């Protein structure tokens, strides 16, 4: 399996180039949709042409691994903007994982770019908080997804446009619509509510625990909310 990779995606967004640029190029915007908006940017190489092109490259690790993220922004008309996204790089001399990194990451970017589109369409201009939590190591098994669904009071597979009510014990119930769905073989739940985009991830195919990654467009105590979801995952898989 090749250690070099390139993932290329294109989306049309209901926003101006200026709105798209704010979402991809500022910390406040990245908190609304990206996978790791609070990651330190120390050592990153950045090339930027405002409202047109952004490239971010990570430093090269000792094993040769690096990642590059390129965003190309182009206005279509007064109401839509095209975004081309390219994630490329090298996984390192010692990469030996059994899963296909490009395929799995490609599924991830489909979801994150859809989240960007949903944010710009439904929540643009509102404050954004990214809340993430990971379950204990015991939740890294294939049957753990069924346990998580049961704890939410639902059972998949889920279809885009489906109305759902989630009831995580000890947390407020969540009511909304399934805004994104993967192929049936990928376990994932995405719910759009009045105040956010809530995401539940089955990472067991990569040998990793179940996880949540929520984008909440309201004034909240982010750390306390993150701790509440972490505690919930611990209870579910205790």
GROMACS .gro file of C-alpha atoms in nm:
model
  238
    1UNK     CA    1   0.000   0.000   0.000
    2UNK     CA    2   0.144   0.337  -0.105
    3UNK     CA    3   0.265   0.570   0.167
    4UNK     CA    4   0.212   0.870  -0.061
    5UNK     CA    5  -0.144   0.994  -0.091
    6UNK     CA    6  -0.362   1.267  -0.243
    7UNK     CA    7  -0.727   1.330  -0.161
    8UNK     CA    8  -0.910   1.579  -0.384
    9UNK     CA    9  -1.261   1.712  -0.315
   10UNK     CA   10  -1.479   1.987  -0.464
   11UNK     CA   11  -1.791   2.147  -0.318
   12UNK     CA   12  -2.024   2.435  -0.407
   13UNK     CA   13  -2.108   2.651  -0.105
   14UNK     CA   14  -2.397   2.890  -0.049
   15UNK     CA   15  -2.171   3.176   0.056
   16UNK     CA   16  -1.949   3.452  -0.077
   17UNK     CA   17  -1.573   3.399  -0.121
   18UNK     CA   18  -1.520   3.627   0.180
   19UNK     CA   19  -1.742   3.405   0.398
   20UNK     CA   20  -1.567   3.091   0.277
   21UNK     CA   21  -1.226   3.247   0.340
   22UNK     CA   22  -1.321   3.336   0.698
   23UNK     CA   23  -1.434   2.977   0.753
   24UNK     CA   24  -1.114   2.816   0.623
   25UNK     CA   25  -0.850   3.072   0.717
   26UNK     CA   26  -0.940   3.203   1.065
   27UNK     CA   27  -0.952   3.023   1.402
   28UNK     CA   28  -1.310   3.138   1.458
   29UNK     CA   29  -1.419   3.001   1.123
   30UNK     CA   30  -1.233   2.671   1.157
   31UNK     CA   31  -1.405   2.606   1.491
   32UNK     CA   32  -1.732   2.584   1.297
   33UNK     CA   33  -1.647   2.280   1.083
   34UNK     CA   34  -1.288   2.151   1.075
   35UNK     CA   35  -1.160   1.830   1.241
   36UNK     CA   36  -0.904   1.990   1.473
   37UNK     CA   37  -0.958   2.367   1.490
   38UNK     CA   38  -0.769   2.416   1.817
   39UNK     CA   39  -0.448   2.246   1.705
   40UNK     CA   40  -0.136   2.457   1.754
   41UNK     CA   41  -0.008   2.599   1.426
   42UNK     CA   42   0.356   2.625   1.538
   43UNK     CA   43   0.596   2.523   1.265
   44UNK     CA   44   0.333   2.518   0.990
   45UNK     CA   45   0.423   2.663   0.650
   46UNK     CA   46   0.141   2.884   0.524
   47UNK     CA   47   0.082   3.037   0.181
   48UNK     CA   48  -0.219   3.264   0.155
   49UNK     CA   49  -0.380   3.476  -0.114
   50UNK     CA   50  -0.686   3.624   0.057
   51UNK     CA   51  -1.021   3.498  -0.072
   52UNK     CA   52  -0.844   3.281  -0.332
   53UNK     CA   53  -0.589   3.024  -0.211
   54UNK     CA   54  -0.466   2.884   0.120
   55UNK     CA   55  -0.199   2.616   0.166
   56UNK     CA   56  -0.091   2.479   0.504
   57UNK     CA   57   0.198   2.230   0.532
   58UNK     CA   58   0.302   2.048   0.846
   59UNK     CA   59   0.670   2.016   0.938
   60UNK     CA   60   0.835   1.695   0.817
   61UNK     CA   61   0.863   1.437   1.095
   62UNK     CA   62   1.171   1.224   1.162
   63UNK     CA   63   1.018   0.938   0.964
   64UNK     CA   64   0.956   1.169   0.667
   65UNK     CA   65   0.582   1.206   0.722
   66UNK     CA   66   0.411   1.533   0.633
   67UNK     CA   67   0.066   1.662   0.535
   68UNK     CA   68  -0.034   1.947   0.307
   69UNK     CA   69  -0.380   2.105   0.289
   70UNK     CA   70  -0.472   2.327  -0.006
   71UNK     CA   71  -0.792   2.530  -0.046
   72UNK     CA   72  -0.881   2.696  -0.377
   73UNK     CA   73  -1.171   2.945  -0.361
   74UNK     CA   74  -1.355   3.069  -0.671
   75UNK     CA   75  -1.672   3.279  -0.693
   76UNK     CA   76  -1.947   3.127  -0.907
   77UNK     CA   77  -2.206   3.406  -0.885
   78UNK     CA   78  -2.349   3.642  -0.624
   79UNK     CA   79  -2.468   3.358  -0.397
   80UNK     CA   80  -2.237   3.058  -0.442
   81UNK     CA   81  -1.866   2.983  -0.424
   82UNK     CA   82  -1.671   2.677  -0.542
   83UNK     CA   83  -1.411   2.530  -0.307
   84UNK     CA   84  -1.152   2.276  -0.423
   85UNK     CA   85  -0.972   2.100  -0.139
   86UNK     CA   86  -0.659   1.884  -0.168
   87UNK     CA   87  -0.504   1.687   0.119
   88UNK     CA   88  -0.175   1.526   0.020
   89UNK     CA   89   0.144   1.403   0.179
   90UNK     CA   90   0.355   1.110   0.291
   91UNK     CA   91   0.262   0.875   0.575
   92UNK     CA   92   0.617   0.801   0.689
   93UNK     CA   93   0.881   0.536   0.633
   94UNK     CA   94   0.742   0.321   0.915
   95UNK     CA   95   0.370   0.336   0.818
   96UNK     CA   96   0.228  -0.016   0.844
   97UNK     CA   97  -0.144   0.031   0.922
   98UNK     CA   98  -0.375  -0.218   0.751
   99UNK     CA   99  -0.647   0.032   0.657
  100UNK     CA  100  -0.627   0.253   0.347
  101UNK     CA  101  -0.548   0.601   0.482
  102UNK     CA  102  -0.656   0.780   0.165
  103UNK     CA  103  -0.992   0.600   0.155
  104UNK     CA  104  -1.072   0.647   0.523
  105UNK     CA  105  -0.958   1.009   0.526
  106UNK     CA  106  -1.153   1.071   0.206
  107UNK     CA  107  -1.473   0.964   0.382
  108UNK     CA  108  -1.380   1.197   0.666
  109UNK     CA  109  -1.328   1.495   0.437
  110UNK     CA  110  -1.663   1.429   0.268
  111UNK     CA  111  -1.824   1.474   0.608
  112UNK     CA  112  -1.618   1.776   0.714
  113UNK     CA  113  -1.676   1.963   0.388
  114UNK     CA  114  -2.046   1.886   0.416
  115UNK     CA  115  -2.031   2.026   0.770
  116UNK     CA  116  -1.872   2.342   0.627
  117UNK     CA  117  -2.160   2.370   0.378
  118UNK     CA  118  -2.419   2.319   0.653
  119UNK     CA  119  -2.254   2.581   0.873
  120UNK     CA  120  -2.249   2.841   0.595
  121UNK     CA  121  -2.610   2.764   0.496
  122UNK     CA  122  -2.771   2.742   0.842
  123UNK     CA  123  -2.542   2.900   1.104
  124UNK     CA  124  -2.316   3.157   0.936
  125UNK     CA  125  -2.221   3.444   1.162
  126UNK     CA  126  -2.300   3.262   1.485
  127UNK     CA  127  -2.028   3.188   1.743
  128UNK     CA  128  -1.889   2.836   1.704
  129UNK     CA  129  -1.754   2.590   1.958
  130UNK     CA  130  -1.605   2.253   1.867
  131UNK     CA  131  -1.664   1.990   2.134
  132UNK     CA  132  -1.486   1.656   2.106
  133UNK     CA  133  -1.453   1.351   2.330
  134UNK     CA  134  -1.324   0.997   2.291
  135UNK     CA  135  -1.447   0.683   2.460
  136UNK     CA  136  -1.229   0.448   2.665
  137UNK     CA  137  -1.010   0.182   2.496
  138UNK     CA  138  -1.286  -0.075   2.552
  139UNK     CA  139  -1.497   0.108   2.291
  140UNK     CA  140  -1.253   0.031   2.007
  141UNK     CA  141  -1.422  -0.303   1.926
  142UNK     CA  142  -1.657  -0.350   1.625
  143UNK     CA  143  -1.962  -0.421   1.843
  144UNK     CA  144  -1.922  -0.095   2.034
  145UNK     CA  145  -2.123   0.104   1.779
  146UNK     CA  146  -2.438  -0.089   1.864
  147UNK     CA  147  -2.378  -0.004   2.230
  148UNK     CA  148  -2.346   0.365   2.146
  149UNK     CA  149  -2.666   0.361   1.938
  150UNK     CA  150  -2.855   0.197   2.225
  151UNK     CA  151  -2.726   0.462   2.466
  152UNK     CA  152  -2.862   0.731   2.231
  153UNK     CA  153  -3.200   0.558   2.206
  154UNK     CA  154  -3.181   0.495   1.831
  155UNK     CA  155  -3.088   0.220   1.586
  156UNK     CA  156  -2.934   0.260   1.241
  157UNK     CA  157  -2.882   0.263   0.954
  158UNK     CA  158  -2.969   0.633   0.928
  159UNK     CA  159  -3.088   0.814   0.616
  160UNK     CA  160  -3.028   1.177   0.523
  161UNK     CA  161  -3.341   1.380   0.597
  162UNK     CA  162  -3.457   1.145   0.871
  163UNK     CA  163  -3.593   1.308   1.189
  164UNK     CA  164  -3.437   1.177   1.510
  165UNK     CA  165  -3.449   1.234   1.883
  166UNK     CA  166  -3.136   1.134   2.075
  167UNK     CA  167  -3.154   1.073   2.451
  168UNK     CA  168  -2.803   1.051   2.598
  169UNK     CA  169  -2.848   0.991   2.972
  170UNK     CA  170  -2.732   1.288   3.181
  171UNK     CA  171  -2.726   1.525   2.883
  172UNK     CA  172  -3.003   1.727   2.715
  173UNK     CA  173  -3.203   1.539   2.452
  174UNK     CA  174  -3.118   1.631   2.093
  175UNK     CA  175  -3.389   1.668   1.829
  176UNK     CA  176  -3.320   1.734   1.465
  177UNK     CA  177  -3.264   1.593   1.118
  178UNK     CA  178  -2.995   1.358   0.990
  179UNK     CA  179  -2.798   1.596   0.768
  180UNK     CA  180  -2.534   1.355   0.634
  181UNK     CA  181  -2.509   0.981   0.579
  182UNK     CA  182  -2.220   0.760   0.465
  183UNK     CA  183  -2.258   0.436   0.270
  184UNK     CA  184  -2.421   0.167   0.480
  185UNK     CA  185  -2.090   0.002   0.572
  186UNK     CA  186  -1.963   0.313   0.758
  187UNK     CA  187  -2.110   0.358   1.106
  188UNK     CA  188  -2.173   0.727   1.167
  189UNK     CA  189  -2.451   0.954   1.290
  190UNK     CA  190  -2.483   1.324   1.197
  191UNK     CA  191  -2.765   1.533   1.339
  192UNK     CA  192  -2.848   1.899   1.269
  193UNK     CA  193  -3.042   2.068   1.548
  194UNK     CA  194  -3.143   2.430   1.605
  195UNK     CA  195  -2.811   2.505   1.772
  196UNK     CA  196  -2.554   2.274   1.618
  197UNK     CA  197  -2.420   1.990   1.410
  198UNK     CA  198  -2.370   1.680   1.625
  199UNK     CA  199  -2.144   1.396   1.503
  200UNK     CA  200  -2.092   1.045   1.644
  201UNK     CA  201  -1.802   0.842   1.497
  202UNK     CA  202  -1.732   0.470   1.493
  203UNK     CA  203  -1.352   0.457   1.474
  204UNK     CA  204  -1.314   0.086   1.546
  205UNK     CA  205  -1.211   0.006   1.185
  206UNK     CA  206  -0.892   0.202   1.260
  207UNK     CA  207  -0.848   0.036   1.599
  208UNK     CA  208  -0.961   0.351   1.777
  209UNK     CA  209  -1.240   0.420   2.032
  210UNK     CA  210  -1.586   0.557   1.963
  211UNK     CA  211  -1.589   0.937   1.958
  212UNK     CA  212  -1.801   1.247   1.929
  213UNK     CA  213  -1.721   1.573   1.752
  214UNK     CA  214  -1.991   1.837   1.785
  215UNK     CA  215  -2.010   2.190   1.642
  216UNK     CA  216  -2.229   2.403   1.867
  217UNK     CA  217  -2.328   2.751   1.747
  218UNK     CA  218  -2.416   2.909   2.080
  219UNK     CA  219  -2.243   3.062   2.380
  220UNK     CA  220  -2.144   2.762   2.595
  221UNK     CA  221  -1.877   2.658   2.842
  222UNK     CA  222  -1.680   2.450   2.593
  223UNK     CA  223  -1.462   2.272   2.848
  224UNK     CA  224  -1.757   2.180   3.070
  225UNK     CA  225  -1.958   2.058   2.770
  226UNK     CA  226  -1.664   1.851   2.647
  227UNK     CA  227  -1.624   1.697   2.994
  228UNK     CA  228  -1.996   1.611   3.003
  229UNK     CA  229  -1.968   1.416   2.676
  230UNK     CA  230  -1.648   1.247   2.794
  231UNK     CA  231  -1.823   1.140   3.113
  232UNK     CA  232  -2.115   1.008   2.908
  233UNK     CA  233  -1.888   0.794   2.692
  234UNK     CA  234  -1.716   0.660   3.001
  235UNK     CA  235  -2.054   0.561   3.149
  236UNK     CA  236  -2.172   0.400   2.826
  237UNK     CA  237  -1.862   0.181   2.797
  238UNK     CA  238  -1.788   0.117   3.164
   0.00000   0.00000   0.00000
